[in-house]
Amino acid sequence: MNLLALISLISFFVYVYLGILVYLKHPESPVNRAFFILSLFAVYTSFTDFQQRTAPDFETAHFWFKNGVLWYMQVPALLHFCFAFTGVSQRKGGRWLFFPLYLISLMLALLDYHGNLVVEGPVKTPWGWSYGAIQETLIGNLSVAWFSVLLVTGIVLCLRYYLKVTEPEEKQRAKYVLIGTSIPMLAGVAEIVCSRLSIQIPNLLLLSIVIGGSFWAYAIWRYELFVLSPAASAQEIIQTMSDVLFLISPERKIKVVNQATLNLFGYERDELVDQPVKILFAPSDYESIVKDNILGELATNGYISDVEISVRTRHGERIPISLAGSLVRDRNGQTQGMAFIGRDITKRKQQDAELHHYKEELEERVQERTAELEKTYAQLQRAQKMEFMGNIAGGVAHDLNNILSGIVAYPDLLLLEMPPESPMKKSLLAIKRAGGKAATIVQDLLTLARREVSVKEMVNLNGIIHEYLQSPEKHQLFSYYPNVQIETHLDDDLKNLVGSHVHLSKIVMNLVHNGVEAMPDNGNLVITTGNREVTKPVPGYERIPSGTYVVLSVGDTGTGIAKEDMERIFEPFYSNKKMGKSGTGLGMAVVWGVVKDHGGFVDVESRLDEGTTFSIYFPACDHEVGKVADGVPVTHYQGKGERVLVVDDVAEQRDIATVILKKLGYDVHAVESGEMAVAYIQNQTVDILVLDMIMNPGIDGLDTYRQILSTNPGQKAVIASGFSENQRVKEAKALGAGAFIQKPYSLETLGLAIRTELDKTDEKT
């Protein structure tokens, strides 16, 4: 037996198997039917070709040649399969396209059968008896053209389909069908061409069909090319389901279970079939099912859905499932049983529990954040209220400073001219002390206005606390409250801070005063200082941001602060204490203003009848504390006849300044507006200006100084104002103005500021 005969025999068995397998998978599929027809012709051709090749003589070979002429039908069958696979046969009229193909090929087969009009006949070759060459006649040429058109059409259809599809798995299927179809078609073309060129080659068609069939077989096995039959066993479908499925009889006995049910419950099939359905449930769960009348609802409505129940495995584990069920009826509508489908929802329950946990956490965080926002909003409102009150207080303080100037300054002038034994001296000193106290209250108002502290130096809180504890104010306070004990816990390594010694002293004094008054009978007052590194924001009375701080804490064991009063404790004039006994009502407002002016933060902790602790956070600094200057004798700041121009819109202020400066030995002239000052300077020269910062109407001190500098560069000046130092004062100093003095100023304050500025070397000369 030669090789080609063996190939024909193998082809016979391969296509018998493939044809039956594919057809039985889905007889209704056009693709399956076309493949089955192709397989029938392949089986027939393989059998006759095998017989012809192994024939012992010409007569036998000619017999099988004539009986094998239906091999012509294999080419239209191949094109028929291409039509079905690419969907051409599904189009309108497409299913009738292949009938003319079969008819024409059948006519060619009959012509060959009756007289070898197409092919010469069996020819002896090294590969056994084979088909001869195609006749070089009109019929032969027409047959070559016909089969060439069919083969090329099949390849084009499969190629177009392969290029059109995009889904990866579908493209793989199309690729293997294209290869499997192209091989026999190309082999047929090769045979036709070689026969025309009188080139003798072995018969390739059968070999190519076997090779092409192997690609189709791989596509069937790997990519399920042909669909399942709808006649497939329902039992197979049930067994492959991933969800639990079981059927029970009207007597509530289990009749059918699938593999998923066995896997979930851990039973063998024969251990469940014909057993009561309650075997799948714990007794209490089954009683609940009966009590809730779930089976009764199923019998009444015909179905149930999404019922959450617990089932029990063979090992006693309880598993939650979501159950759906429906009645099973026969053709006559009679109930035959109940079918249930269940899904294990353990993971869903766990996810629901986690989701519920996360929801609760989220709600807590939202509540916390809402509380923080509400607190922040309250703090913002409090800050805005303090800012508003501070602006009012600042305006009042400015006017009061102008009024107090005479009360503060004139006693100094009168005392200079009065003999020591004068009976009026005591009265003048009383006036001076009263004016000083009034000026102190005004200073508190200015502090409340938060116009920034006018003096900033390196200070240490421990030193300020020590000074206060030795001061007459402290001894006087504790003389009223002899049963109050004071303790100090001061950090020896306390960092310094930048600020005003005077203003920080007021903080210490007011906090101590407030704490002592909260303990009228007895108690302990504790003053603590320390360094603190805040790594993340600290919530409190205020939100304290990250940073390095010097912390001052003053705690008492007094009456505490009621919750409803906590929001108002820093408001000016707000107090629950008795009028006339507890100062001006500005103490805590001053604390707030000074803290804000120093870039600090306040925290308050208080419990009724247990006490209150105020903690003040100041930004820390590592620089060293400088020495405090001693008082300066009047001889050090007397004038030498220098010309001074006083510019102030308030007549009393001009008079006071004029008297003081003349007393100190200066040549003084005064004007009431910035415009008059500019005009005066254009005609007269002066050594220095005493320039009020706020003047109405007209230009203020800054604009006045700018215009004067445009004609008199380097003009010396000092700035005076009833407000604390602000941004416009800083701009004036940046232009060249000297010291800033705050009204009401004393003889020493004004004289020292002018003398210091005049004695400076002019840097521009």
Short mmCIF file of N, CA, C and O in Angstrom, two decimals, residues 623-686:
data_model
loop_
_atom_site.label_atom_id
_atom_site.label_comp_id
_atom_site.label_asym_id
_atom_site.label_seq_id
_atom_site.Cartn_x
_atom_site.Cartn_y
_atom_site.Cartn_z
N HIS A 623 16.54 83.03 69.78
CA HIS A 623 17.47 84.14 70.00
C HIS A 623 17.54 84.49 71.49
O HIS A 623 16.64 84.18 72.28
N GLU A 624 18.62 85.18 71.87
CA GLU A 624 18.83 85.55 73.26
C GLU A 624 18.06 86.82 73.62
O GLU A 624 17.78 87.66 72.77
N VAL A 625 17.73 86.96 74.91
CA VAL A 625 17.01 88.13 75.41
C VAL A 625 17.99 89.28 75.62
O VAL A 625 19.05 89.10 76.23
N GLY A 626 17.62 90.46 75.13
CA GLY A 626 18.48 91.62 75.31
C GLY A 626 18.22 92.32 76.65
O GLY A 626 17.29 91.99 77.37
N LYS A 627 19.09 93.28 76.97
CA LYS A 627 18.95 94.01 78.22
C LYS A 627 17.93 95.12 78.08
O LYS A 627 17.82 95.76 77.04
N VAL A 628 17.18 95.40 79.16
CA VAL A 628 16.17 96.46 79.18
C VAL A 628 16.86 97.78 79.52
O VAL A 628 17.63 97.87 80.47
N ALA A 629 16.59 98.80 78.73
CA ALA A 629 17.25 100.10 78.94
C ALA A 629 16.75 100.75 80.23
O ALA A 629 15.59 100.66 80.58
N ASP A 630 17.67 101.41 80.93
CA ASP A 630 17.31 102.13 82.15
C ASP A 630 16.68 103.49 81.80
O ASP A 630 16.72 103.93 80.65
N GLY A 631 16.08 104.16 82.77
CA GLY A 631 15.52 105.48 82.56
C GLY A 631 16.60 106.49 82.17
O GLY A 631 17.76 106.40 82.58
N VAL A 632 16.21 107.48 81.35
CA VAL A 632 17.17 108.46 80.82
C VAL A 632 16.93 109.81 81.50
O VAL A 632 15.79 110.30 81.54
N PRO A 633 17.96 110.46 82.06
CA PRO A 633 17.81 111.79 82.67
C PRO A 633 17.37 112.81 81.64
O PRO A 633 17.68 112.70 80.46
N VAL A 634 16.65 113.86 82.08
CA VAL A 634 16.11 114.87 81.18
C VAL A 634 17.21 115.62 80.45
O VAL A 634 17.02 116.11 79.33
N THR A 635 18.36 115.73 81.05
CA THR A 635 19.46 116.45 80.40
C THR A 635 19.94 115.77 79.13
O THR A 635 20.59 116.40 78.29
N HIS A 636 19.63 114.47 79.00
CA HIS A 636 20.09 113.72 77.83
C HIS A 636 19.22 113.94 76.60
O HIS A 636 19.60 113.55 75.50
N TYR A 637 18.04 114.52 76.80
CA TYR A 637 17.20 114.70 75.62
C TYR A 637 16.69 116.15 75.50
O TYR A 637 15.67 116.40 74.87
N GLN A 638 17.41 117.07 76.09
CA GLN A 638 17.06 118.47 75.92
C GLN A 638 17.47 118.97 74.54
O GLN A 638 18.41 118.46 73.92
N GLY A 639 16.75 119.98 74.05
CA GLY A 639 17.04 120.53 72.75
C GLY A 639 18.18 121.51 72.77
O GLY A 639 18.60 122.00 73.83
N LYS A 640 18.66 121.83 71.54
CA LYS A 640 19.78 122.76 71.37
C LYS A 640 19.38 123.87 70.40
O LYS A 640 20.18 124.32 69.59
N GLY A 641 18.09 124.22 70.48
CA GLY A 641 17.60 125.28 69.61
C GLY A 641 17.19 124.79 68.24
O GLY A 641 16.91 125.60 67.34
N GLU A 642 17.12 123.47 67.99
CA GLU A 642 16.73 122.95 66.68
C GLU A 642 15.28 123.33 66.37
O GLU A 642 14.44 123.46 67.25
N ARG A 643 15.01 123.49 65.06
CA ARG A 643 13.66 123.86 64.61
C ARG A 643 12.81 122.59 64.47
O ARG A 643 13.19 121.65 63.77
N VAL A 644 11.64 122.60 65.11
CA VAL A 644 10.72 121.46 65.08
C VAL A 644 9.38 121.93 64.54
O VAL A 644 8.86 122.98 64.99
N LEU A 645 8.83 121.15 63.56
CA LEU A 645 7.48 121.42 63.04
C LEU A 645 6.53 120.35 63.55
O LEU A 645 6.72 119.16 63.27
N VAL A 646 5.54 120.75 64.33
CA VAL A 646 4.52 119.83 64.85
C VAL A 646 3.33 119.86 63.91
O VAL A 646 2.79 120.95 63.63
N VAL A 647 2.92 118.68 63.41
CA VAL A 647 1.79 118.58 62.47
C VAL A 647 0.73 117.70 63.13
O VAL A 647 0.91 116.49 63.31
N ASP A 648 -0.41 118.30 63.52
CA ASP A 648 -1.48 117.55 64.20
C ASP A 648 -2.80 118.28 63.97
O ASP A 648 -2.85 119.52 64.04
N ASP A 649 -3.85 117.53 63.70
CA ASP A 649 -5.14 118.15 63.43
C ASP A 649 -5.90 118.52 64.70
O ASP A 649 -6.93 119.17 64.64
N VAL A 650 -5.43 118.09 65.87
CA VAL A 650 -6.09 118.39 67.14
C VAL A 650 -5.34 119.52 67.81
O VAL A 650 -4.12 119.42 68.08
N ALA A 651 -6.06 120.61 68.12
CA ALA A 651 -5.42 121.81 68.68
C ALA A 651 -4.75 121.52 70.01
O ALA A 651 -3.63 122.00 70.27
N GLU A 652 -5.42 120.72 70.88
CA GLU A 652 -4.84 120.41 72.19
C GLU A 652 -3.51 119.67 72.04
O GLU A 652 -2.57 119.91 72.81
N GLN A 653 -3.44 118.79 71.06
CA GLN A 653 -2.20 118.04 70.84
C GLN A 653 -1.09 118.97 70.37
O GLN A 653 0.07 118.84 70.78
N ARG A 654 -1.46 119.92 69.51
CA ARG A 654 -0.43 120.86 69.03
C ARG A 654 0.08 121.72 70.19
O ARG A 654 1.29 121.96 70.32
N ASP A 655 -0.85 122.14 71.06
CA ASP A 655 -0.46 122.98 72.20
C ASP A 655 0.45 122.21 73.16
O ASP A 655 1.48 122.74 73.63
N ILE A 656 0.07 120.96 73.45
CA ILE A 656 0.87 120.16 74.39
C ILE A 656 2.27 119.93 73.84
O ILE A 656 3.28 120.12 74.54
N ALA A 657 2.34 119.53 72.58
CA ALA A 657 3.65 119.27 71.97
C ALA A 657 4.50 120.54 71.95
O ALA A 657 5.71 120.52 72.21
N THR A 658 3.85 121.66 71.64
CA THR A 658 4.60 122.92 71.57
C THR A 658 5.17 123.30 72.92
O THR A 658 6.35 123.68 73.05
N VAL A 659 4.33 123.17 73.98
CA VAL A 659 4.79 123.53 75.32
C VAL A 659 5.94 122.63 75.76
O VAL A 659 6.95 123.09 76.30
N ILE A 660 5.79 121.30 75.54
CA ILE A 660 6.82 120.35 75.95
C ILE A 660 8.14 120.64 75.24
O ILE A 660 9.22 120.71 75.86
N LEU A 661 8.07 120.85 73.92
CA LEU A 661 9.29 121.02 73.15
C LEU A 661 9.97 122.36 73.46
O LEU A 661 11.21 122.46 73.47
N LYS A 662 9.17 123.39 73.68
CA LYS A 662 9.78 124.67 74.07
C LYS A 662 10.44 124.54 75.43
O LYS A 662 11.52 125.11 75.66
N LYS A 663 9.78 123.75 76.32
CA LYS A 663 10.36 123.55 77.65
C LYS A 663 11.70 122.82 77.55
O LYS A 663 12.62 123.06 78.34
N LEU A 664 11.82 121.95 76.56
CA LEU A 664 13.06 121.18 76.37
C LEU A 664 14.10 121.96 75.57
O LEU A 664 15.21 121.45 75.36
N GLY A 665 13.76 123.17 75.08
CA GLY A 665 14.76 123.99 74.41
C GLY A 665 14.72 123.95 72.91
O GLY A 665 15.74 124.24 72.26
N TYR A 666 13.59 123.62 72.31
CA TYR A 666 13.49 123.58 70.85
C TYR A 666 12.76 124.81 70.35
O TYR A 666 11.96 125.43 71.07
N ASP A 667 13.04 125.16 69.08
CA ASP A 667 12.33 126.23 68.38
C ASP A 667 11.16 125.56 67.66
O ASP A 667 11.36 124.82 66.70
N VAL A 668 9.92 125.83 68.10
CA VAL A 668 8.77 125.03 67.67
C VAL A 668 7.80 125.87 66.85
O VAL A 668 7.53 127.03 67.19
N HIS A 669 7.28 125.26 65.78
CA HIS A 669 6.16 125.82 65.01
C HIS A 669 5.16 124.68 64.80
O HIS A 669 5.55 123.53 64.61
N ALA A 670 3.85 124.99 64.80
CA ALA A 670 2.81 123.95 64.68
C ALA A 670 1.83 124.31 63.58
O ALA A 670 1.48 125.48 63.42
N VAL A 671 1.38 123.32 62.82
CA VAL A 671 0.34 123.47 61.79
C VAL A 671 -0.70 122.38 61.99
O VAL A 671 -0.45 121.35 62.61
N GLU A 672 -1.90 122.60 61.43
CA GLU A 672 -3.03 121.71 61.72
C GLU A 672 -3.36 120.72 60.62
O GLU A 672 -4.33 119.96 60.74
N SER A 673 -2.58 120.68 59.53
CA SER A 673 -2.88 119.71 58.46
C SER A 673 -1.63 119.36 57.69
O SER A 673 -0.62 120.08 57.74
N GLY A 674 -1.74 118.25 56.94
CA GLY A 674 -0.61 117.84 56.12
C GLY A 674 -0.34 118.81 55.00
O GLY A 674 0.83 119.07 54.64
N GLU A 675 -1.38 119.38 54.41
CA GLU A 675 -1.21 120.32 53.32
C GLU A 675 -0.46 121.57 53.79
O GLU A 675 0.43 122.09 53.09
N MET A 676 -0.79 122.04 55.02
CA MET A 676 -0.11 123.22 55.54
C MET A 676 1.36 122.90 55.84
O MET A 676 2.24 123.75 55.65
N ALA A 677 1.63 121.66 56.27
CA ALA A 677 3.01 121.27 56.54
C ALA A 677 3.83 121.27 55.27
O ALA A 677 4.98 121.75 55.24
N VAL A 678 3.26 120.75 54.17
CA VAL A 678 3.97 120.72 52.89
C VAL A 678 4.27 122.14 52.43
O VAL A 678 5.39 122.46 51.96
N ALA A 679 3.28 123.02 52.55
CA ALA A 679 3.48 124.41 52.14
C ALA A 679 4.53 125.11 53.00
O ALA A 679 5.36 125.90 52.49
N TYR A 680 4.53 124.84 54.29
CA TYR A 680 5.50 125.47 55.20
C TYR A 680 6.92 125.04 54.86
O TYR A 680 7.84 125.87 54.82
N ILE A 681 7.10 123.76 54.59
CA ILE A 681 8.43 123.23 54.29
C ILE A 681 8.99 123.82 53.00
O ILE A 681 10.21 123.95 52.83
N GLN A 682 8.11 124.19 52.08
CA GLN A 682 8.59 124.75 50.82
C GLN A 682 9.25 126.11 51.02
O GLN A 682 10.08 126.54 50.20
N ASN A 683 8.89 126.80 52.13
CA ASN A 683 9.44 128.14 52.37
C ASN A 683 10.38 128.18 53.57
O ASN A 683 11.13 129.15 53.73
N GLN A 684 10.33 127.20 54.45
CA GLN A 684 11.13 127.19 55.66
C GLN A 684 11.85 125.84 55.78
O GLN A 684 11.36 124.83 55.30
N THR A 685 12.94 125.84 56.44
CA THR A 685 13.63 124.58 56.73
C THR A 685 13.44 124.25 58.20
O THR A 685 13.44 125.14 59.07
N VAL A 686 13.26 123.00 58.48
CA VAL A 686 13.13 122.52 59.86
C VAL A 686 14.06 121.34 60.04
O VAL A 686 14.39 120.63 59.08
#
